Amino acid sequence: RDPLWSRGLGDVYKRQVKSSHPSLTNNDLRLCAYLRLNLSSKDIAPLLNISLSSVEIKRYRLRKKMQLTHNEGLTDHLLSL
């Protein structure tokens, strides 16, 4: 388990993101928290125990779930919440 996540550091942020995007799963919210910390996909991959390409796919699917346009940055959107 991830020490940051299990200590509850993401609880307030999870609620903020979930209120804006209720369809997100816990795994989506976990990725959002890492992106908000400005971690790169390369840094996130070992934290989630997945490959770099899997992180890129998760980011793409997250953008679709959040209905972001091509011009809107995912990280910028998450930082604005």
N, CA, C and O atoms as CSV, one atom per row, in Angstrom:
chain,resi,resn,atom,element,x,y,z
A,1,ARG,N,N,0.831,-1.204,0.000
A,1,ARG,CA,C,0.000,0.000,0.000
A,1,ARG,C,C,0.860,1.245,0.000
A,1,ARG,O,O,2.000,1.250,0.464
A,2,ASP,N,N,0.283,2.282,-0.527
A,2,ASP,CA,C,0.990,3.548,-0.621
A,2,ASP,C,C,0.919,4.274,0.725
A,2,ASP,O,O,-0.176,4.475,1.249
A,3,PRO,N,N,2.055,4.668,1.293
A,3,PRO,CA,C,2.046,5.313,2.604
A,3,PRO,C,C,1.303,6.638,2.630
A,3,PRO,O,O,0.610,6.924,3.606
A,4,LEU,N,N,1.422,7.461,1.585
A,4,LEU,CA,C,0.697,8.737,1.574
A,4,LEU,C,C,-0.803,8.517,1.577
A,4,LEU,O,O,-1.541,9.176,2.309
A,5,TRP,N,N,-1.242,7.584,0.750
A,5,TRP,CA,C,-2.675,7.332,0.609
A,5,TRP,C,C,-3.249,6.721,1.882
A,5,TRP,O,O,-4.328,7.109,2.328
A,6,SER,N,N,-2.523,5.759,2.471
A,6,SER,CA,C,-3.057,5.058,3.640
A,6,SER,C,C,-3.084,5.946,4.885
A,6,SER,O,O,-3.851,5.685,5.813
A,7,ARG,N,N,-2.254,6.989,4.913
A,7,ARG,CA,C,-2.261,7.905,6.052
A,7,ARG,C,C,-3.394,8.921,5.969
A,7,ARG,O,O,-3.589,9.708,6.894
A,8,GLY,N,N,-4.127,8.909,4.891
A,8,GLY,CA,C,-5.273,9.805,4.782
A,8,GLY,C,C,-4.928,11.200,4.293
A,8,GLY,O,O,-5.751,12.108,4.408
A,9,LEU,N,N,-3.734,11.395,3.749
A,9,LEU,CA,C,-3.359,12.720,3.278
A,9,LEU,C,C,-4.183,13.145,2.075
A,9,LEU,O,O,-4.256,14.334,1.765
A,10,GLY,N,N,-4.803,12.194,1.396
A,10,GLY,CA,C,-5.566,12.533,0.214
A,10,GLY,C,C,-7.058,12.668,0.452
A,10,GLY,O,O,-7.805,12.883,-0.502
A,11,ASP,N,N,-7.521,12.552,1.690
A,11,ASP,CA,C,-8.960,12.538,1.962
A,11,ASP,C,C,-9.672,13.823,1.529
A,11,ASP,O,O,-10.707,13.766,0.866
A,12,VAL,N,N,-9.128,14.956,1.895
A,12,VAL,CA,C,-9.767,16.226,1.544
A,12,VAL,C,C,-9.753,16.407,0.030
A,12,VAL,O,O,-10.751,16.805,-0.571
A,13,TYR,N,N,-8.614,16.109,-0.569
A,13,TYR,CA,C,-8.506,16.255,-2.015
A,13,TYR,C,C,-9.440,15.286,-2.733
A,13,TYR,O,O,-10.064,15.649,-3.730
A,14,LYS,N,N,-9.539,14.045,-2.228
A,14,LYS,CA,C,-10.447,13.065,-2.842
A,14,LYS,C,C,-11.872,13.596,-2.864
A,14,LYS,O,O,-12.574,13.458,-3.866
A,15,ARG,N,N,-12.295,14.198,-1.769
A,15,ARG,CA,C,-13.662,14.735,-1.699
A,15,ARG,C,C,-13.863,15.862,-2.706
A,15,ARG,O,O,-14.915,15.949,-3.339
A,16,GLN,N,N,-12.862,16.722,-2.857
A,16,GLN,CA,C,-12.974,17.837,-3.803
A,16,GLN,C,C,-13.100,17.321,-5.238
A,16,GLN,O,O,-13.949,17.783,-6.000
A,17,VAL,N,N,-12.256,16.370,-5.591
A,17,VAL,CA,C,-12.293,15.838,-6.958
A,17,VAL,C,C,-13.580,15.057,-7.176
A,17,VAL,O,O,-14.208,15.177,-8.228
A,18,LYS,N,N,-13.973,14.262,-6.195
A,18,LYS,CA,C,-15.177,13.433,-6.316
A,18,LYS,C,C,-16.423,14.306,-6.459
A,18,LYS,O,O,-17.360,13.931,-7.163
A,19,SER,N,N,-16.444,15.454,-5.806
A,19,SER,CA,C,-17.614,16.329,-5.938
A,19,SER,C,C,-17.704,16.921,-7.347
A,19,SER,O,O,-18.800,17.147,-7.860
A,20,SER,N,N,-16.547,17.170,-7.970
A,20,SER,CA,C,-16.540,17.704,-9.335
A,20,SER,C,C,-16.745,16.622,-10.390
A,20,SER,O,O,-17.322,16.869,-11.449
A,21,HIS,N,N,-16.260,15.411,-10.081
A,21,HIS,CA,C,-16.306,14.300,-11.038
A,21,HIS,C,C,-16.743,13.025,-10.300
A,21,HIS,O,O,-15.903,12.192,-9.959
A,22,PRO,N,N,-18.040,12.869,-10.054
A,22,PRO,CA,C,-18.526,11.740,-9.238
A,22,PRO,C,C,-18.317,10.357,-9.846
A,22,PRO,O,O,-18.421,9.360,-9.133
A,23,SER,N,N,-18.027,10.267,-11.128
A,23,SER,CA,C,-17.877,8.947,-11.758
A,23,SER,C,C,-16.488,8.331,-11.546
A,23,SER,O,O,-16.260,7.193,-11.954
A,24,LEU,N,N,-15.574,9.047,-10.928
A,24,LEU,CA,C,-14.209,8.545,-10.762
A,24,LEU,C,C,-14.134,7.452,-9.695
A,24,LEU,O,O,-14.811,7.513,-8.668
A,25,THR,N,N,-13.300,6.461,-9.966
A,25,THR,CA,C,-13.090,5.361,-9.018
A,25,THR,C,C,-11.976,5.735,-8.039
A,25,THR,O,O,-11.323,6.768,-8.189
A,26,ASN,N,N,-11.770,4.874,-7.031
A,26,ASN,CA,C,-10.690,5.126,-6.075
A,26,ASN,C,C,-9.330,5.119,-6.760
A,26,ASN,O,O,-8.459,5.917,-6.413
A,27,ASN,N,N,-9.139,4.230,-7.724
A,27,ASN,CA,C,-7.870,4.212,-8.453
A,27,ASN,C,C,-7.678,5.494,-9.260
A,27,ASN,O,O,-6.562,6.005,-9.358
A,28,ASP,N,N,-8.753,6.013,-9.834
A,28,ASP,CA,C,-8.681,7.280,-10.562
A,28,ASP,C,C,-8.290,8.409,-9.606
A,28,ASP,O,O,-7.460,9.256,-9.936
A,29,LEU,N,N,-8.892,8.408,-8.431
A,29,LEU,CA,C,-8.604,9.449,-7.448
A,29,LEU,C,C,-7.166,9.370,-6.960
A,29,LEU,O,O,-6.542,10.395,-6.685
A,30,ARG,N,N,-6.651,8.177,-6.853
A,30,ARG,CA,C,-5.267,7.989,-6.439
A,30,ARG,C,C,-4.321,8.566,-7.495
A,30,ARG,O,O,-3.341,9.231,-7.158
A,31,LEU,N,N,-4.615,8.314,-8.759
A,31,LEU,CA,C,-3.826,8.879,-9.839
A,31,LEU,C,C,-3.922,10.409,-9.829
A,31,LEU,O,O,-2.923,11.094,-10.047
A,32,CYS,N,N,-5.101,10.935,-9.580
A,32,CYS,CA,C,-5.284,12.386,-9.502
A,32,CYS,C,C,-4.400,12.993,-8.411
A,32,CYS,O,O,-3.798,14.049,-8.607
A,33,ALA,N,N,-4.328,12.325,-7.273
A,33,ALA,CA,C,-3.507,12.832,-6.170
A,33,ALA,C,C,-2.034,12.872,-6.569
A,33,ALA,O,O,-1.339,13.838,-6.255
A,34,TYR,N,N,-1.550,11.842,-7.252
A,34,TYR,CA,C,-0.159,11.825,-7.701
A,34,TYR,C,C,0.101,12.912,-8.732
A,34,TYR,O,O,1.150,13.556,-8.714
A,35,LEU,N,N,-0.858,13.115,-9.631
A,35,LEU,CA,C,-0.698,14.149,-10.650
A,35,LEU,C,C,-0.707,15.533,-10.016
A,35,LEU,O,O,0.007,16.431,-10.462
A,36,ARG,N,N,-1.509,15.701,-8.986
A,36,ARG,CA,C,-1.554,16.984,-8.280
A,36,ARG,C,C,-0.219,17.280,-7.602
A,36,ARG,O,O,0.147,18.443,-7.431
A,37,LEU,N,N,0.502,16.242,-7.219
A,37,LEU,CA,C,1.828,16.420,-6.629
A,37,LEU,C,C,2.882,16.718,-7.698
A,37,LEU,O,O,4.072,16.814,-7.396
A,38,ASN,N,N,2.438,16.861,-8.939
A,38,ASN,CA,C,3.309,17.128,-10.083
A,38,ASN,C,C,4.309,16.010,-10.345
A,38,ASN,O,O,5.421,16.261,-10.809
A,39,LEU,N,N,3.913,14.780,-10.048
A,39,LEU,CA,C,4.764,13.643,-10.363
A,39,LEU,C,C,4.603,13.311,-11.842
A,39,LEU,O,O,3.507,13.414,-12.394
A,40,SER,N,N,5.682,12.919,-12.466
A,40,SER,CA,C,5.624,12.522,-13.870
A,40,SER,C,C,5.074,11.098,-13.971
A,40,SER,O,O,5.008,10.369,-12.981
A,41,SER,N,N,4.687,10.727,-15.172
A,41,SER,CA,C,4.209,9.358,-15.395
A,41,SER,C,C,5.287,8.353,-15.018
A,41,SER,O,O,4.998,7.281,-14.488
A,42,LYS,N,N,6.523,8.712,-15.298
A,42,LYS,CA,C,7.656,7.838,-14.977
A,42,LYS,C,C,7.786,7.638,-13.465
A,42,LYS,O,O,8.155,6.553,-13.015
A,43,ASP,N,N,7.485,8.674,-12.678
A,43,ASP,CA,C,7.537,8.576,-11.217
A,43,ASP,C,C,6.333,7.827,-10.652
A,43,ASP,O,O,6.439,7.142,-9.635
A,44,ILE,N,N,5.199,7.961,-11.313
A,44,ILE,CA,C,3.957,7.345,-10.830
A,44,ILE,C,C,3.948,5.835,-11.053
A,44,ILE,O,O,3.417,5.090,-10.229
A,45,ALA,N,N,4.526,5.382,-12.151
A,45,ALA,CA,C,4.485,3.957,-12.509
A,45,ALA,C,C,4.917,3.031,-11.373
A,45,ALA,O,O,4.176,2.099,-11.062
A,46,PRO,N,N,6.080,3.235,-10.734
A,46,PRO,CA,C,6.455,2.322,-9.647
A,46,PRO,C,C,5.545,2.434,-8.422
A,46,PRO,O,O,5.369,1.458,-7.692
A,47,LEU,N,N,4.967,3.612,-8.194
A,47,LEU,CA,C,4.065,3.779,-7.052
A,47,LEU,C,C,2.788,2.963,-7.225
A,47,LEU,O,O,2.219,2.472,-6.250
A,48,LEU,N,N,2.342,2.821,-8.477
A,48,LEU,CA,C,1.132,2.051,-8.760
A,48,LEU,C,C,1.440,0.613,-9.177
A,48,LEU,O,O,0.530,-0.173,-9.444
A,49,ASN,N,N,2.729,0.278,-9.231
A,49,ASN,CA,C,3.173,-1.062,-9.653
A,49,ASN,C,C,2.673,-1.420,-11.050
A,49,ASN,O,O,2.224,-2.539,-11.294
A,50,ILE,N,N,2.757,-0.457,-11.958
A,50,ILE,CA,C,2.355,-0.678,-13.343
A,50,ILE,C,C,3.427,-0.096,-14.266
A,50,ILE,O,O,4.322,0.620,-13.816
A,51,SER,N,N,3.327,-0.407,-15.543
A,51,SER,CA,C,4.306,0.079,-16.511
A,51,SER,C,C,4.027,1.540,-16.866
A,51,SER,O,O,2.947,2.068,-16.602
A,52,LEU,N,N,5.019,2.169,-17.464
A,52,LEU,CA,C,4.878,3.556,-17.896
A,52,LEU,C,C,3.751,3.704,-18.909
A,52,LEU,O,O,2.981,4.661,-18.847
A,53,SER,N,N,3.653,2.765,-19.836
A,53,SER,CA,C,2.580,2.855,-20.842
A,53,SER,C,C,1.196,2.716,-20.194
A,53,SER,O,O,0.230,3.323,-20.656
A,54,SER,N,N,1.104,1.927,-19.138
A,54,SER,CA,C,-0.176,1.797,-18.428
A,54,SER,C,C,-0.565,3.103,-17.750
A,54,SER,O,O,-1.746,3.445,-17.694
A,55,VAL,N,N,0.413,3.830,-17.239
A,55,VAL,CA,C,0.129,5.138,-16.630
A,55,VAL,C,C,-0.398,6.087,-17.700
A,55,VAL,O,O,-1.357,6.821,-17.465
A,56,GLU,N,N,0.227,6.071,-18.871
A,56,GLU,CA,C,-0.223,6.942,-19.966
A,56,GLU,C,C,-1.659,6.602,-20.377
A,56,GLU,O,O,-2.453,7.502,-20.651
A,57,ILE,N,N,-1.990,5.330,-20.421
A,57,ILE,CA,C,-3.348,4.903,-20.761
A,57,ILE,C,C,-4.317,5.360,-19.676
A,57,ILE,O,O,-5.412,5.830,-19.985
A,58,LYS,N,N,-3.926,5.228,-18.408
A,58,LYS,CA,C,-4.785,5.686,-17.303
A,58,LYS,C,C,-5.023,7.189,-17.388
A,58,LYS,O,O,-6.135,7.659,-17.144
A,59,ARG,N,N,-3.988,7.938,-17.731
A,59,ARG,CA,C,-4.136,9.387,-17.868
A,59,ARG,C,C,-5.119,9.715,-18.996
A,59,ARG,O,O,-5.972,10.589,-18.844
A,60,TYR,N,N,-5.001,9.022,-20.111
A,60,TYR,CA,C,-5.903,9.237,-21.245
A,60,TYR,C,C,-7.357,8.949,-20.848
A,60,TYR,O,O,-8.259,9.729,-21.153
A,61,ARG,N,N,-7.564,7.838,-20.176
A,61,ARG,CA,C,-8.929,7.465,-19.758
A,61,ARG,C,C,-9.477,8.435,-18.716
A,61,ARG,O,O,-10.673,8.726,-18.696
A,62,LEU,N,N,-8.600,8.929,-17.857
A,62,LEU,CA,C,-9.017,9.904,-16.856
A,62,LEU,C,C,-9.473,11.197,-17.530
A,62,LEU,O,O,-10.477,11.788,-17.131
A,63,ARG,N,N,-8.738,11.635,-18.547
A,63,ARG,CA,C,-9.142,12.825,-19.302
A,63,ARG,C,C,-10.521,12.632,-19.925
A,63,ARG,O,O,-11.344,13.547,-19.917
A,64,LYS,N,N,-10.773,11.435,-20.468
A,64,LYS,CA,C,-12.072,11.145,-21.067
A,64,LYS,C,C,-13.176,11.177,-20.016
A,64,LYS,O,O,-14.240,11.749,-20.256
A,65,LYS,N,N,-12.935,10.567,-18.847
A,65,LYS,CA,C,-13.949,10.559,-17.793
A,65,LYS,C,C,-14.258,11.968,-17.304
A,65,LYS,O,O,-15.395,12.280,-16.953
A,66,MET,N,N,-13.231,12.817,-17.285
A,66,MET,CA,C,-13.418,14.194,-16.821
A,66,MET,C,C,-13.923,15.107,-17.927
A,66,MET,O,O,-14.199,16.284,-17.696
A,67,GLN,N,N,-14.042,14.557,-19.126
A,67,GLN,CA,C,-14.527,15.293,-20.294
A,67,GLN,C,C,-13.725,16.564,-20.550
A,67,GLN,O,O,-14.290,17.628,-20.803
A,68,LEU,N,N,-12.399,16.441,-20.482
A,68,LEU,CA,C,-11.523,17.579,-20.751
A,68,LEU,C,C,-11.291,17.686,-22.246
A,68,LEU,O,O,-11.180,16.676,-22.941
A,69,THR,N,N,-11.219,18.903,-22.732
A,69,THR,CA,C,-10.935,19.110,-24.147
A,69,THR,C,C,-9.453,18.869,-24.400
A,69,THR,O,O,-8.663,18.748,-23.464
A,70,HIS,N,N,-9.088,18.801,-25.663
A,70,HIS,CA,C,-7.704,18.541,-26.035
A,70,HIS,C,C,-6.773,19.658,-25.545
A,70,HIS,O,O,-5.600,19.419,-25.260
A,71,ASN,N,N,-7.307,20.866,-25.452
A,71,ASN,CA,C,-6.497,22.024,-25.041
A,71,ASN,C,C,-6.315,22.127,-23.533
A,71,ASN,O,O,-5.394,22.800,-23.070
A,72,GLU,N,N,-7.184,21.468,-22.753
A,72,GLU,CA,C,-7.087,21.529,-21.297
A,72,GLU,C,C,-6.072,20.509,-20.799
A,72,GLU,O,O,-6.138,19.333,-21.158
A,73,GLY,N,N,-5.153,20.952,-19.989
A,73,GLY,CA,C,-4.165,20.042,-19.412
A,73,GLY,C,C,-4.741,19.318,-18.215
A,73,GLY,O,O,-5.420,19.926,-17.387
A,74,LEU,N,N,-4.481,18.036,-18.114
A,74,LEU,CA,C,-5.001,17.240,-16.997
A,74,LEU,C,C,-4.436,17.732,-15.672
A,74,LEU,O,O,-5.185,17.950,-14.720
A,75,THR,N,N,-3.130,17.905,-15.606
A,75,THR,CA,C,-2.505,18.348,-14.357
A,75,THR,C,C,-2.981,19.739,-13.981
A,75,THR,O,O,-3.263,19.997,-12.811
A,76,ASP,N,N,-3.076,20.643,-14.953
A,76,ASP,CA,C,-3.555,21.992,-14.672
A,76,ASP,C,C,-4.982,21.974,-14.139
A,76,ASP,O,O,-5.320,22.721,-13.220
A,77,HIS,N,N,-5.806,21.125,-14.715
A,77,HIS,CA,C,-7.195,20.998,-14.244
A,77,HIS,C,C,-7.227,20.503,-12.799
A,77,HIS,O,O,-7.982,21.023,-11.977
A,78,LEU,N,N,-6.411,19.507,-12.494
A,78,LEU,CA,C,-6.386,18.949,-11.145
A,78,LEU,C,C,-5.836,19.951,-10.136
A,78,LEU,O,O,-6.290,19.993,-8.993
A,79,LEU,N,N,-4.875,20.746,-10.547
A,79,LEU,CA,C,-4.329,21.769,-9.643
A,79,LEU,C,C,-5.341,22.886,-9.364
A,79,LEU,O,O,-5.275,23.550,-8.329
A,80,SER,N,N,-6.274,23.083,-10.294
A,80,SER,CA,C,-7.262,24.146,-10.113
A,80,SER,C,C,-8.417,23.743,-9.197
A,80,SER,O,O,-9.192,24.597,-8.767
A,81,LEU,N,N,-8.538,22.451,-8.897
A,81,LEU,CA,C,-9.639,21.990,-8.032
A,81,LEU,C,C,-9.341,22.290,-6.570
A,81,LEU,O,O,-10.151,21.976,-5.698
